[in-house]
Coordinates of C-alpha atoms in Angstrom, one line a residue:
A1 CA -38.1 -90.5 62.0
R2 CA -36.1 -89.1 59.1
V3 CA -37.8 -88.2 55.8
E4 CA -36.3 -87.0 52.6
F5 CA -38.2 -85.7 49.6
A6 CA -36.7 -87.8 46.8
D7 CA -39.0 -85.9 44.5
M8 CA -38.1 -82.4 45.7
E9 CA -37.8 -81.3 42.1
R10 CA -41.5 -82.1 41.6
V11 CA -42.8 -81.1 45.0
G12 CA -40.6 -78.0 45.1
R13 CA -41.1 -76.9 41.5
N14 CA -43.5 -74.4 43.0
P15 CA -41.9 -73.7 46.4
A16 CA -45.2 -72.7 47.9
R17 CA -46.1 -76.4 47.9
I18 CA -43.2 -77.5 50.2
I19 CA -44.5 -76.2 53.6
P20 CA -47.8 -78.0 53.2
A21 CA -45.9 -81.2 52.5
W22 CA -43.8 -80.8 55.6
R23 CA -46.9 -80.1 57.7
E24 CA -48.1 -83.6 56.9
L25 CA -45.1 -85.1 58.8
P26 CA -45.9 -83.9 62.4
A27 CA -49.6 -84.5 61.8
G28 CA -48.9 -88.1 61.1
Q29 CA -46.5 -88.6 64.0
P30 CA -47.2 -89.6 67.6
P31 CA -46.9 -86.4 69.8
E32 CA -43.8 -87.7 71.6
R33 CA -42.0 -88.6 68.3
H34 CA -39.5 -86.2 66.7
A35 CA -39.4 -86.0 62.9
R36 CA -36.4 -84.8 60.9
G37 CA -36.6 -83.8 57.3
I38 CA -34.1 -83.0 54.6
G39 CA -35.1 -80.8 51.7
E40 CA -33.1 -78.9 49.1
P41 CA -35.3 -76.3 47.5
V42 CA -32.4 -74.1 46.2
W43 CA -30.3 -75.9 43.6
A44 CA -28.1 -74.8 40.8
G45 CA -30.0 -74.2 37.5
R46 CA -33.1 -72.8 39.1
G47 CA -34.6 -70.0 37.0
Q48 CA -34.6 -66.6 38.6
P49 CA -38.3 -66.4 39.4
E50 CA -38.2 -69.9 41.0
L51 CA -35.1 -69.0 42.9
V52 CA -36.6 -65.9 44.5
E53 CA -39.7 -67.8 45.6
A54 CA -37.5 -70.7 46.9
Q55 CA -35.5 -68.2 49.0
H56 CA -38.8 -66.6 50.3
H57 CA -40.0 -70.1 51.2
E58 CA -36.8 -70.8 53.2
A59 CA -37.5 -67.7 55.3
L60 CA -41.1 -68.6 55.8
L61 CA -40.1 -72.1 57.2
N62 CA -39.1 -70.3 60.4
V63 CA -42.6 -68.7 60.7
A64 CA -44.5 -71.9 59.7
F65 CA -42.9 -74.2 62.2
A66 CA -42.0 -71.8 65.0
D67 CA -44.5 -73.7 67.2
T68 CA -43.7 -77.2 66.0
P69 CA -40.8 -78.5 68.2
T70 CA -41.4 -82.0 67.0
L71 CA -40.1 -81.2 63.5
S72 CA -36.5 -80.4 62.6
L73 CA -35.5 -79.5 59.0
L74 CA -32.1 -79.5 57.4
C75 CA -31.7 -77.5 54.1
P76 CA -28.5 -78.5 52.2
Y77 CA -26.7 -75.9 50.1
D78 CA -24.1 -76.9 47.5
L79 CA -21.2 -74.5 48.1
D80 CA -19.4 -75.5 44.9
A81 CA -22.4 -75.2 42.6
L82 CA -24.3 -72.1 44.0
A83 CA -23.3 -68.5 43.6
P84 CA -21.9 -66.7 46.6
T85 CA -25.0 -64.4 46.7
E86 CA -27.2 -67.5 47.1
I87 CA -25.1 -68.8 50.0
D88 CA -25.3 -65.3 51.6
E89 CA -29.1 -65.4 51.3
A90 CA -29.1 -68.8 52.9
R91 CA -27.3 -67.4 55.9
R92 CA -30.0 -64.7 56.2
T93 CA -32.9 -67.1 56.1
H94 CA -31.5 -69.8 58.5
P95 CA -30.9 -69.3 62.2
R96 CA -28.2 -71.9 62.3
V97 CA -25.6 -73.0 59.8
Q98 CA -23.8 -76.3 59.8
R99 CA -20.5 -76.9 58.0
L100 CA -17.9 -79.7 58.3
G101 CA -19.9 -81.2 61.2
R102 CA -20.1 -78.0 63.2
T103 CA -23.3 -76.0 63.9
D104 CA -23.2 -72.3 64.7
P105 CA -25.7 -69.5 64.9
S106 CA -25.9 -67.5 61.7
V107 CA -24.8 -63.9 62.4
S108 CA -26.6 -62.8 59.2
Y109 CA -30.0 -64.3 60.1
L110 CA -32.9 -62.0 59.6
Q111 CA -35.8 -63.2 61.7
L112 CA -39.3 -62.6 60.3
P113 CA -42.1 -61.5 62.6
P114 CA -44.7 -64.2 63.4
R115 CA -47.2 -62.5 61.1
A116 CA -44.9 -62.0 58.2
K117 CA -46.3 -60.1 55.2
P118 CA -46.0 -61.2 51.5
L119 CA -43.2 -59.9 49.4
S120 CA -43.9 -56.3 48.2
G121 CA -41.2 -55.7 45.6
P122 CA -42.0 -55.3 41.9
L123 CA -41.9 -58.2 39.5
P124 CA -39.9 -57.8 36.3
E125 CA -41.9 -56.6 33.3
P126 CA -42.3 -59.0 30.3
D127 CA -40.8 -58.3 26.9
G128 CA -43.2 -56.4 24.8
A129 CA -46.5 -55.1 26.1
P130 CA -49.1 -57.9 26.6
P131 CA -52.6 -56.4 26.2
E132 CA -54.6 -55.8 29.4
L133 CA -58.1 -57.1 30.0
W134 CA -60.1 -55.2 32.7
F135 CA -62.7 -57.3 34.4
G136 CA -65.4 -56.9 37.1
P137 CA -68.4 -58.7 38.4
G138 CA -69.8 -60.8 35.6
G139 CA -66.6 -60.7 33.7
L140 CA -65.0 -64.0 34.8
H141 CA -66.0 -65.7 31.5
E142 CA -63.8 -63.1 29.7
V143 CA -60.9 -64.0 31.9
R144 CA -61.3 -67.7 31.3
D145 CA -61.7 -67.2 27.5
R146 CA -58.6 -65.0 27.3
V147 CA -56.4 -67.4 29.3
E148 CA -57.7 -70.4 27.3
D149 CA -57.1 -68.6 24.0
E150 CA -53.5 -67.5 24.9
A151 CA -52.7 -71.0 26.3
T152 CA -53.9 -72.7 23.1
R153 CA -52.0 -70.2 20.9
A154 CA -48.9 -71.0 22.9
G155 CA -49.3 -74.7 22.3
L156 CA -49.9 -75.6 25.9
D157 CA -51.1 -79.2 26.5
P158 CA -54.9 -79.2 26.9
G159 CA -54.8 -80.6 30.4
R160 CA -52.3 -78.0 31.6
A161 CA -54.2 -75.2 29.8
A162 CA -57.3 -76.3 31.7
D163 CA -55.5 -76.1 35.0
L164 CA -54.2 -72.6 34.2
V165 CA -57.7 -71.5 33.3
L166 CA -59.1 -72.8 36.5
A167 CA -56.3 -71.2 38.6
A168 CA -56.8 -67.8 36.8
D169 CA -60.5 -68.0 37.4
E170 CA -59.9 -68.6 41.2
I171 CA -57.5 -65.6 41.4
A172 CA -59.8 -63.3 39.4
A173 CA -62.7 -64.3 41.6
N174 CA -60.6 -63.3 44.6
S175 CA -60.0 -59.9 43.0
I176 CA -63.8 -59.4 42.7
R177 CA -64.5 -60.5 46.2
H178 CA -61.5 -59.0 48.1
G179 CA -59.6 -56.7 45.7
G180 CA -62.1 -53.9 45.2
G181 CA -64.5 -55.6 42.8
S182 CA -62.3 -55.6 39.7
G183 CA -58.9 -56.4 38.3
R184 CA -56.6 -56.5 35.3
L185 CA -55.4 -59.5 33.4
R186 CA -52.4 -60.0 31.2
V187 CA -51.3 -63.3 29.6
W188 CA -48.0 -63.9 27.7
D189 CA -45.6 -66.7 26.7
D190 CA -42.0 -66.2 27.9
G191 CA -40.7 -69.2 25.9
R192 CA -40.6 -71.6 28.9
A193 CA -44.1 -71.1 30.3
V194 CA -47.4 -69.4 29.8
I195 CA -47.7 -66.6 32.3
C196 CA -51.0 -65.3 33.6
E197 CA -50.9 -62.1 35.7
I198 CA -53.8 -60.6 37.7
R199 CA -53.7 -57.3 39.5
D200 CA -56.2 -55.6 41.8
A201 CA -56.5 -52.9 44.4
G202 CA -56.7 -55.2 47.4
T203 CA -53.9 -56.0 49.9
V204 CA -52.9 -59.4 51.4
G205 CA -51.6 -59.2 55.0
D206 CA -50.4 -62.8 55.5
A207 CA -47.3 -64.2 53.9
M208 CA -48.6 -67.8 54.5
V209 CA -51.5 -67.3 52.2
G210 CA -51.8 -70.3 49.9
R211 CA -49.6 -72.3 52.1
N212 CA -52.2 -73.3 54.7
R213 CA -54.5 -76.0 53.5
P214 CA -58.1 -74.5 53.7
R215 CA -60.6 -76.2 56.0
L216 CA -63.3 -78.2 54.4
L217 CA -66.1 -75.6 54.9
A218 CA -63.9 -72.5 54.8
R219 CA -65.2 -69.6 52.7
T220 CA -61.8 -68.0 52.1
G221 CA -58.2 -69.2 51.5
R222 CA -59.0 -71.6 48.6
G223 CA -58.1 -69.5 45.6
V224 CA -54.3 -69.1 46.1
W225 CA -54.1 -72.6 47.6
L226 CA -55.7 -74.1 44.5
A227 CA -53.5 -72.0 42.2
N228 CA -50.4 -73.3 44.0
Q229 CA -51.6 -76.9 43.6
L230 CA -52.3 -76.4 39.9
C231 CA -49.5 -74.2 38.6
D232 CA -45.7 -74.7 38.3
L233 CA -45.1 -71.3 40.0
V234 CA -47.2 -68.7 41.8
Q235 CA -45.7 -65.3 42.6
L236 CA -47.7 -63.0 44.9
R237 CA -46.7 -59.4 45.7
S238 CA -48.8 -57.2 47.8
S239 CA -48.4 -53.6 49.1
P240 CA -50.7 -50.7 49.9
A241 CA -50.7 -50.0 46.2
G242 CA -52.4 -53.3 45.5
T243 CA -51.8 -57.0 44.8
V244 CA -50.4 -58.9 41.8
V245 CA -50.5 -62.6 41.3
R246 CA -48.5 -64.3 38.5
L247 CA -49.3 -67.9 37.5
A248 CA -46.8 -69.9 35.4
M249 CA -47.5 -73.1 33.6
R250 CA -44.5 -74.6 31.8
H251 CA -44.9 -75.9 28.2
R252 CA -43.7 -79.3 29.4
D253 CA -44.4 -81.1 32.7

């Protein structure tokens, strides 16, 4: 069976949603049947934050499906439209490269360990200095109010504003439960989207966080998963210094 995501622009707007979508293919196939998928998460015109997350997603594909021999994925890259640096990154995230009908091992491939960790580099600072809100146990209502106020001020559609508030509430609750009991919130409008950032002192050890559908009665793993389903982009960075999660909701769907 061959499956193409005709709506990759929608599914892949937040690249963290692509792996869960691919997982549904082998799950619905007979054990002896091989599924082949084609997906193009890196395309010309991607904004820089989305591009970085899409490239990280491409690397994580090899971790997510290392033990799924019944699924083969092909990731097209437009050599004429993409920058040389983006093609070079594709060679680093894919074990094999196909061109003009010939498939060869990628000599640039950087294999991730089976228990890959989240990205740890810094995220670019916003223009200006968005005010910070410190919150702790009992302070989630302040988080929700601040996000709702800023989203309304930015003119975000009420439904999308409500989704951003819910996502922020989930991530802030994670900070209280797993991030040392407190966190810091910043919210700003970058012209394209309303950005909500939450920082805490905790660390995340699994790069697949938010990409594995939580089990029905699971007590953990729901916050980042839900944020990925609700938001147009989720950026997570974690290191021994702490964790930062940025949620983006575009002005227009």
